CSV table of C-alpha atoms and ligand atoms in Angstrom, one decimal:
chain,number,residue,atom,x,y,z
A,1,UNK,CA,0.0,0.0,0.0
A,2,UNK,CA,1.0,3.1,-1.3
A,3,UNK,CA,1.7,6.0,2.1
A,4,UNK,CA,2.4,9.7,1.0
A,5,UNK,CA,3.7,12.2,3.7
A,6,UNK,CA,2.3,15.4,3.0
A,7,UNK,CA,1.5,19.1,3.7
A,8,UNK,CA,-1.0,22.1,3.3
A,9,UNK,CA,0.5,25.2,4.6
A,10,UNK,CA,2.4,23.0,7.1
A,11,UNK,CA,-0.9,21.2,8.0
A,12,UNK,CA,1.0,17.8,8.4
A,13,UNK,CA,-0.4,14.4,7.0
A,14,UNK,CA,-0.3,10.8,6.2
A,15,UNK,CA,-2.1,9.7,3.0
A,16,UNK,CA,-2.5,5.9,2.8
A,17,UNK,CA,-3.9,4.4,-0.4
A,18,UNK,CA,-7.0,2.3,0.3
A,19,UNK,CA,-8.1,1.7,-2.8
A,20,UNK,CA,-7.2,-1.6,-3.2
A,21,UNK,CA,-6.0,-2.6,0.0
A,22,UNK,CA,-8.2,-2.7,2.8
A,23,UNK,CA,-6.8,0.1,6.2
A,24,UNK,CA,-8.9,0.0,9.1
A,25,UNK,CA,-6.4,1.6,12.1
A,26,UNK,CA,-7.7,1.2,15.6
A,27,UNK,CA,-7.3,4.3,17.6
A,28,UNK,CA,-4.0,3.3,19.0
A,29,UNK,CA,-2.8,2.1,15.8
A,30,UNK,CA,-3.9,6.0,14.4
A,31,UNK,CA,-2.4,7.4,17.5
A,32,UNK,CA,1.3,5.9,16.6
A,33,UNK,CA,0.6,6.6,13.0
A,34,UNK,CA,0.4,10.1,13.8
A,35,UNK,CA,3.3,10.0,16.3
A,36,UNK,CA,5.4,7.9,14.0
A,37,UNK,CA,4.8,10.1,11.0
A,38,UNK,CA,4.9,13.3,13.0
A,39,UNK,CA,1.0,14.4,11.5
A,40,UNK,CA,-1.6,16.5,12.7
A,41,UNK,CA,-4.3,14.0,10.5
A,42,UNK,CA,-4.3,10.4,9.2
A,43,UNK,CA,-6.4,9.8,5.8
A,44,UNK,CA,-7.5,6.7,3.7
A,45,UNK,CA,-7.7,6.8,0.6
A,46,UNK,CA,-10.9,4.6,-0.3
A,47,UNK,CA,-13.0,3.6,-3.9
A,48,UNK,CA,-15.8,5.6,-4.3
A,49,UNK,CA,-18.7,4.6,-6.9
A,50,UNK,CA,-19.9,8.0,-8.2
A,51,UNK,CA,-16.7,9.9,-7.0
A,52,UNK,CA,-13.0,10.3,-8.0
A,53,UNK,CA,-12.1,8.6,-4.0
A,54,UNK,CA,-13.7,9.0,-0.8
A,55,UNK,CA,-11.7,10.2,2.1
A,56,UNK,CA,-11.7,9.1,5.3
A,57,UNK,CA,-10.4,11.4,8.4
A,58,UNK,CA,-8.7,10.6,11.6
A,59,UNK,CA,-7.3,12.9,13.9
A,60,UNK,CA,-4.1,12.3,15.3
A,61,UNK,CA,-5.8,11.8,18.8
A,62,UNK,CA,-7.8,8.8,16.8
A,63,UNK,CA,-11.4,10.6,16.8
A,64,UNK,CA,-12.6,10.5,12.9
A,65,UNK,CA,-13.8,13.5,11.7
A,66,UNK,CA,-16.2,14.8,9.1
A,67,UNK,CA,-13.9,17.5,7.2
A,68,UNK,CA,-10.2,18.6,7.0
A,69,UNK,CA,-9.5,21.1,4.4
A,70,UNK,CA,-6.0,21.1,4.0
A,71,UNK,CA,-5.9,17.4,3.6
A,72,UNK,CA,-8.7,17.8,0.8
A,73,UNK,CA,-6.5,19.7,-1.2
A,74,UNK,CA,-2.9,17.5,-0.7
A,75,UNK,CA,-5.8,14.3,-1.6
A,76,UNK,CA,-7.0,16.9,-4.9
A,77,UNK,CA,-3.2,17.3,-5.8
A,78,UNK,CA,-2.7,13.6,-6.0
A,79,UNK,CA,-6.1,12.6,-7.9
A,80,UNK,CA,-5.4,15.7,-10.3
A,81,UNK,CA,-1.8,14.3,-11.1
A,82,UNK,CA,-2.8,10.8,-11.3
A,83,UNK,CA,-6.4,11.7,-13.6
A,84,UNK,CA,-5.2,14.2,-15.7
A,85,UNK,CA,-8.5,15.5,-14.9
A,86,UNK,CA,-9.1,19.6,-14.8
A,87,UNK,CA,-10.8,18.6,-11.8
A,88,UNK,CA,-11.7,15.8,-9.2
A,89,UNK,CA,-14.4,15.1,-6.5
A,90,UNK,CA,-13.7,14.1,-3.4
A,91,UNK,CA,-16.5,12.6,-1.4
A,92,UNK,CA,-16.3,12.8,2.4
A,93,UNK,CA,-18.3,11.8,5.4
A,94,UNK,CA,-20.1,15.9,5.4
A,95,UNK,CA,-19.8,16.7,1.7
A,96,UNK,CA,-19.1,16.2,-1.9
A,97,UNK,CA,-15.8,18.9,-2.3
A,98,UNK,CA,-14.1,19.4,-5.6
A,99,UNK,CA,-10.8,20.3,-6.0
A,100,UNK,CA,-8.6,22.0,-8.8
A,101,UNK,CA,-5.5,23.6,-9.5
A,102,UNK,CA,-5.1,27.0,-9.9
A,103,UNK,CA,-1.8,29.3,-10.4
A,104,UNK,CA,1.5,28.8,-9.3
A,105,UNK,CA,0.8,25.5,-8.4
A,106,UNK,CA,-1.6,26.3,-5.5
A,107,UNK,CA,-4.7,23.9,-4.8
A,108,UNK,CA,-8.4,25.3,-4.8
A,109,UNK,CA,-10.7,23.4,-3.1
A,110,UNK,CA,-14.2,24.1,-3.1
A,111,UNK,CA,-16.0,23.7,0.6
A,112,UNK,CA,-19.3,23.6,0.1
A,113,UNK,CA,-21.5,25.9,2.2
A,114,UNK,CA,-21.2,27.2,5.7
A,115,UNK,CA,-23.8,25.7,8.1
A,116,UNK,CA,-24.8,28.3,10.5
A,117,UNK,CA,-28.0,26.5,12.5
A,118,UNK,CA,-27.1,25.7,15.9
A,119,UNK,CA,-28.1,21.8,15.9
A,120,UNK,CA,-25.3,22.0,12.5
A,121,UNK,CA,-22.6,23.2,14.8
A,122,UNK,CA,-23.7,21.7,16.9
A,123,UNK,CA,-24.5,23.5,20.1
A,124,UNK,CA,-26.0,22.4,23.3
A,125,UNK,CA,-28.6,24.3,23.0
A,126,UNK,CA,-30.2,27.3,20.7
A,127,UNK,CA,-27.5,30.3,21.2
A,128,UNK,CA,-26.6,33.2,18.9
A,129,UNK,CA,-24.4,31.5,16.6
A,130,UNK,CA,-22.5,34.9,16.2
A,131,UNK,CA,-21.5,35.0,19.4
A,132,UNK,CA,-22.2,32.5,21.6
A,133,UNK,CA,-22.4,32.3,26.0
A,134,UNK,CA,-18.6,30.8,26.1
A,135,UNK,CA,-16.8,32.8,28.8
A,136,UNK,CA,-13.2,31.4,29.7
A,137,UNK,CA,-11.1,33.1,32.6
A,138,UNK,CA,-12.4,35.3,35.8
A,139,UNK,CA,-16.2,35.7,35.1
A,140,UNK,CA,-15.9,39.3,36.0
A,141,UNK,CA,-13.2,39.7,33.6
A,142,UNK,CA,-12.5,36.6,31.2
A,143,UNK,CA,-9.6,36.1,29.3
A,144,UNK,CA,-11.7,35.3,26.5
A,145,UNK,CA,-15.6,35.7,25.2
A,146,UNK,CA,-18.4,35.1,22.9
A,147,UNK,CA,-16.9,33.4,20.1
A,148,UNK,CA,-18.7,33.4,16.6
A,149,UNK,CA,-19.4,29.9,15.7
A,150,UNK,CA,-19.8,28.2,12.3
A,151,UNK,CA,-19.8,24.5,10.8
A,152,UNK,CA,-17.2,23.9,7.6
A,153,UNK,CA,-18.6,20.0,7.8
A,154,UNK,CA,-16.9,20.3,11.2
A,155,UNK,CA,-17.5,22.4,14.2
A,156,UNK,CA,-15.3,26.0,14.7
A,157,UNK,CA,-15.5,28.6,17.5
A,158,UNK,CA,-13.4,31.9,16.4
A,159,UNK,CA,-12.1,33.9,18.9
A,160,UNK,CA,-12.0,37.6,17.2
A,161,UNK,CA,-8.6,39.2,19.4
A,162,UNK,CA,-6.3,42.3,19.1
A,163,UNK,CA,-2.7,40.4,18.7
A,164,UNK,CA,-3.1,36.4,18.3
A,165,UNK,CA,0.4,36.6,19.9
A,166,UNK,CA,-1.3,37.6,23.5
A,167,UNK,CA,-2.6,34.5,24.3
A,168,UNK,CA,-1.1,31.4,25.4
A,169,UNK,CA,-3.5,28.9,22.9
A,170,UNK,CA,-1.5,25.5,24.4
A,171,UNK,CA,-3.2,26.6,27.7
A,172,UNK,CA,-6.6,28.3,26.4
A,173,UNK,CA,-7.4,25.8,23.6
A,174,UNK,CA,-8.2,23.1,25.5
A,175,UNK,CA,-10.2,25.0,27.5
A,176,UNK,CA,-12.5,25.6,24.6
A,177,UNK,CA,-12.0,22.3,22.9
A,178,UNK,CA,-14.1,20.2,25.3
A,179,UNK,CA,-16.4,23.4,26.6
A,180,UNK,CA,-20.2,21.6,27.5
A,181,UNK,CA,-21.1,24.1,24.9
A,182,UNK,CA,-20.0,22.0,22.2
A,183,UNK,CA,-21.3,18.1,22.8
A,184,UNK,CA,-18.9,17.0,19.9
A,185,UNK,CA,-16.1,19.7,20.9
A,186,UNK,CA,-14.7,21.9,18.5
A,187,UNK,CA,-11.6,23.8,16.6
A,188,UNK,CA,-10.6,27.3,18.4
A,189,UNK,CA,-9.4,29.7,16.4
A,190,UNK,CA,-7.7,33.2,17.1
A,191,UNK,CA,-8.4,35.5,14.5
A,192,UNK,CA,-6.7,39.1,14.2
A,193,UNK,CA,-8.1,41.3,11.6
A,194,UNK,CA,-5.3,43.1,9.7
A,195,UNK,CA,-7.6,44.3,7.2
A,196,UNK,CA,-10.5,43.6,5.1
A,197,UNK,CA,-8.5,41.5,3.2
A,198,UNK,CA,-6.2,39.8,5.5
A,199,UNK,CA,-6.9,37.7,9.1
A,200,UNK,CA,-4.0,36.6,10.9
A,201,UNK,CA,-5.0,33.0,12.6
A,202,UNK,CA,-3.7,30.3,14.8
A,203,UNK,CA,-5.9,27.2,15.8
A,204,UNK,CA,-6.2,24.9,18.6
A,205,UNK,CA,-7.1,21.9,16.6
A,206,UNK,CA,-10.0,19.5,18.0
A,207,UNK,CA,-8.2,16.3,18.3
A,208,UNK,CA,-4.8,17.4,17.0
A,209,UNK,CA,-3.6,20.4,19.3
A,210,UNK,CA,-1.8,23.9,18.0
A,211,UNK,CA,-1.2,23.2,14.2
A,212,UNK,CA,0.4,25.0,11.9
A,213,UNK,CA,-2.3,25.9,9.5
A,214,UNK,CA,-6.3,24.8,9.6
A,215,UNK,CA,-7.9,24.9,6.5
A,216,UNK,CA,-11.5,24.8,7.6
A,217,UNK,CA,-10.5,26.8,10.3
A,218,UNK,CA,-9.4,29.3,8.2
A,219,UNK,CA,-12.9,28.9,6.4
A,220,UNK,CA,-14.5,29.5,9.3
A,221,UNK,CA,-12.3,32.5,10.6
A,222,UNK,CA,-13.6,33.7,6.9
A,223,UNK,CA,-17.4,33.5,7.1
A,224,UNK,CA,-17.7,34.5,10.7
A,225,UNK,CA,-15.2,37.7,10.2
A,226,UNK,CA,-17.5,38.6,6.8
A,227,UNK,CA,-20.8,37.5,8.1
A,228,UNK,CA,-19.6,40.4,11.2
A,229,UNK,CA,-18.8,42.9,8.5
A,230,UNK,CA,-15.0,42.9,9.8
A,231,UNK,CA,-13.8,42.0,6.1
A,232,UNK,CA,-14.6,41.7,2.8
A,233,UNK,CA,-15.9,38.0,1.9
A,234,UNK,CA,-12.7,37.1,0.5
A,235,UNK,CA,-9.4,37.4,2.4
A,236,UNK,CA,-5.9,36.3,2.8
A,237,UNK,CA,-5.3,33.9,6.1
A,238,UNK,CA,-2.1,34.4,7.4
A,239,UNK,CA,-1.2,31.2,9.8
A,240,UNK,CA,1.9,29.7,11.3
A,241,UNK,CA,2.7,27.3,8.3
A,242,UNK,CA,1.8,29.2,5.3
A,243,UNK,CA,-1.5,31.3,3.7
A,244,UNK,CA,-4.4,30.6,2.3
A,245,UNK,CA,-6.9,32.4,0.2
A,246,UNK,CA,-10.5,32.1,1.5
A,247,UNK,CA,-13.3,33.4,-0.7
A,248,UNK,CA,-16.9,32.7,0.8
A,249,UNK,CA,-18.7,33.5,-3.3
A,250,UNK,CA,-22.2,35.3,-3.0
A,251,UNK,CA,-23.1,33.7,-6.1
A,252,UNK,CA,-23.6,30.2,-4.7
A,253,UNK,CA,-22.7,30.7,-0.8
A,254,UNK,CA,-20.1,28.0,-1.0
A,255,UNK,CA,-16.3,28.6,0.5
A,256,UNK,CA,-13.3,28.4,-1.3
A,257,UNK,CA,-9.6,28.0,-0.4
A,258,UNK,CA,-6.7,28.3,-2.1
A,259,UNK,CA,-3.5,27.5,-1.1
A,260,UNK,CA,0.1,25.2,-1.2
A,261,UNK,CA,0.8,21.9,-1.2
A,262,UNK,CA,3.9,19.9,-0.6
A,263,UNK,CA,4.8,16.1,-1.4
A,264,UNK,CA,7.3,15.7,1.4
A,265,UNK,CA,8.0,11.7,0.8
A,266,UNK,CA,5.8,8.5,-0.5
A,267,UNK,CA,6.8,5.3,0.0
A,268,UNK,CA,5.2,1.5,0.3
A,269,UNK,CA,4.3,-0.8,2.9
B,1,API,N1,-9.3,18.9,13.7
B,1,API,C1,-10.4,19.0,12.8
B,1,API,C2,-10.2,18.2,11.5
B,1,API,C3,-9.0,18.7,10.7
B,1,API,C4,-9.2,20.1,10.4
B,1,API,C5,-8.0,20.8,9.7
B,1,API,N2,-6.7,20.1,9.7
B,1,API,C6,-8.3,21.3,8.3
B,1,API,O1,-7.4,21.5,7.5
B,1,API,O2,-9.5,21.6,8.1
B,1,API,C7,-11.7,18.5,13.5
B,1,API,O3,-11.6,17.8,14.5
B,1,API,O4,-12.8,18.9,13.0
């Protein structure tokens, strides 16, 4: 079976081919996967009948997830190589994504729609999705508040701050990650408006910790900072590993992100 190491913006993964060979991990077996192979997500590649693969999502704490942007695009990279195709689709456990390339060798992946009902997020109970009873810290004073919250096929709480560099996210994340708030948890980003074009971001990863990029994290950071009239609908996402283009299109109300992608080793086993 084919394994490819790769990256989106320093989003780290493996990529095992399970097209023809059957990979079911336990969560311990996921666990050293991702410890082994130093990644933030595992993914199987698996045969799809209507679409070009379907793609399976672990994080590296062995909880499968619904939706992992970055990956999307490193899985889009491959199938557009190996197709020849203009274009592939890309079924996952939430949506249908396509993915294509665009210039200078970036990646667009198209997100599909945000899901803003409070059961989508989901939420523990019905809350102002753009800005939600979360307080974390002194209750007099709290170190953080109200985050906006959004679904990108997985759940996202964005923290809107002054300087992302203020806050200690290793400690906070957590925090926010397993908050009763959110029965299935959720990714925490800190967003810093630059401008309306460009958000500085880090995220606290659900399931993977502080990575160095989050591509539906950086959807999410998108929609809730446009959706607040703090930017234009599309912007540039500065995180740790690398940026990303976000462009949440009024045509069709779908999410798209554009970014890099690097092959950093394949091999067999
Ligand atoms: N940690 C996320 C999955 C991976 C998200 C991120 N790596 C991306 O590129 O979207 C979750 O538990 O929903």
């Amino acid at each position: 079976m084919k394994v490819w190491k790769m990256n989106g913006a320093g989003n780290a993964f493996a990529i095992f081919d399970a097209r023809s060979t059957s990979f079911v991990p336990s969560t311990d077996q996921v666990r050293q996967i991702a410890k082994d192979m130093k990644a933030d997500q595992i993914v199987a590649l698996e045969r799809d009948v209507a679409r070009d693969v379907f793609m399976r999502i672990w994080n590296a704490d062995g909880t499968e997830v619904s939706a992992c942007g970055n990956a999307t695009r490193c899985v889009g990279k491959l199938l557009l190589a190996e197709t020849g195709k203009d274009r592939v689709t890309i079924q996952t456990e939430a949506d249908v994504l396509k993915a294509f390339s665009a210039d200078n060798g970036l990646i667009t992946v198209d997100m599909g729609s945000p899901l803003m009902g409070w059961e989508d997020i989901p939420l523990s109970e019905k809350m102002d999705v753009r800005g939600v009873d979360v307080k974390i810290g002194p209750i007099d004073n709290p170190w953080l508040a109200r985050p906006a919250v959004v679904s990108m096929g997985n759940p996202h709480a964005v923290f809107f701050v002054k300087n992302v560099d203020d806050y200690d996210i290793r400690a906070l994340g957590p925090l926010v990650e397993w908050h009763p708030t959110f029965p299935e948890g959720v990714n925490v980003g800190f967003a810093q408006v630059i401008d309306r074009q460009t958000i500085r971001l880090r995220v606290w990863e659900r399931g993977a910790g502080l990575t160095k990029a989050c591509g539906t994290g950086a959807c999410a950071a998108l929609v809730c900072a446009a959706r607040a009239k703090l930017t234009d609908r599309t912007a540039k996402l500065i995180l740790d590993g690398g940026e990303l283009t976000i462009e949440w299109r009024e045509t069709d109300d779908r999410v798209y992100m554009t970014g890099p992608v690097e092959l950093e080793f394949e091999t067999e086993i």
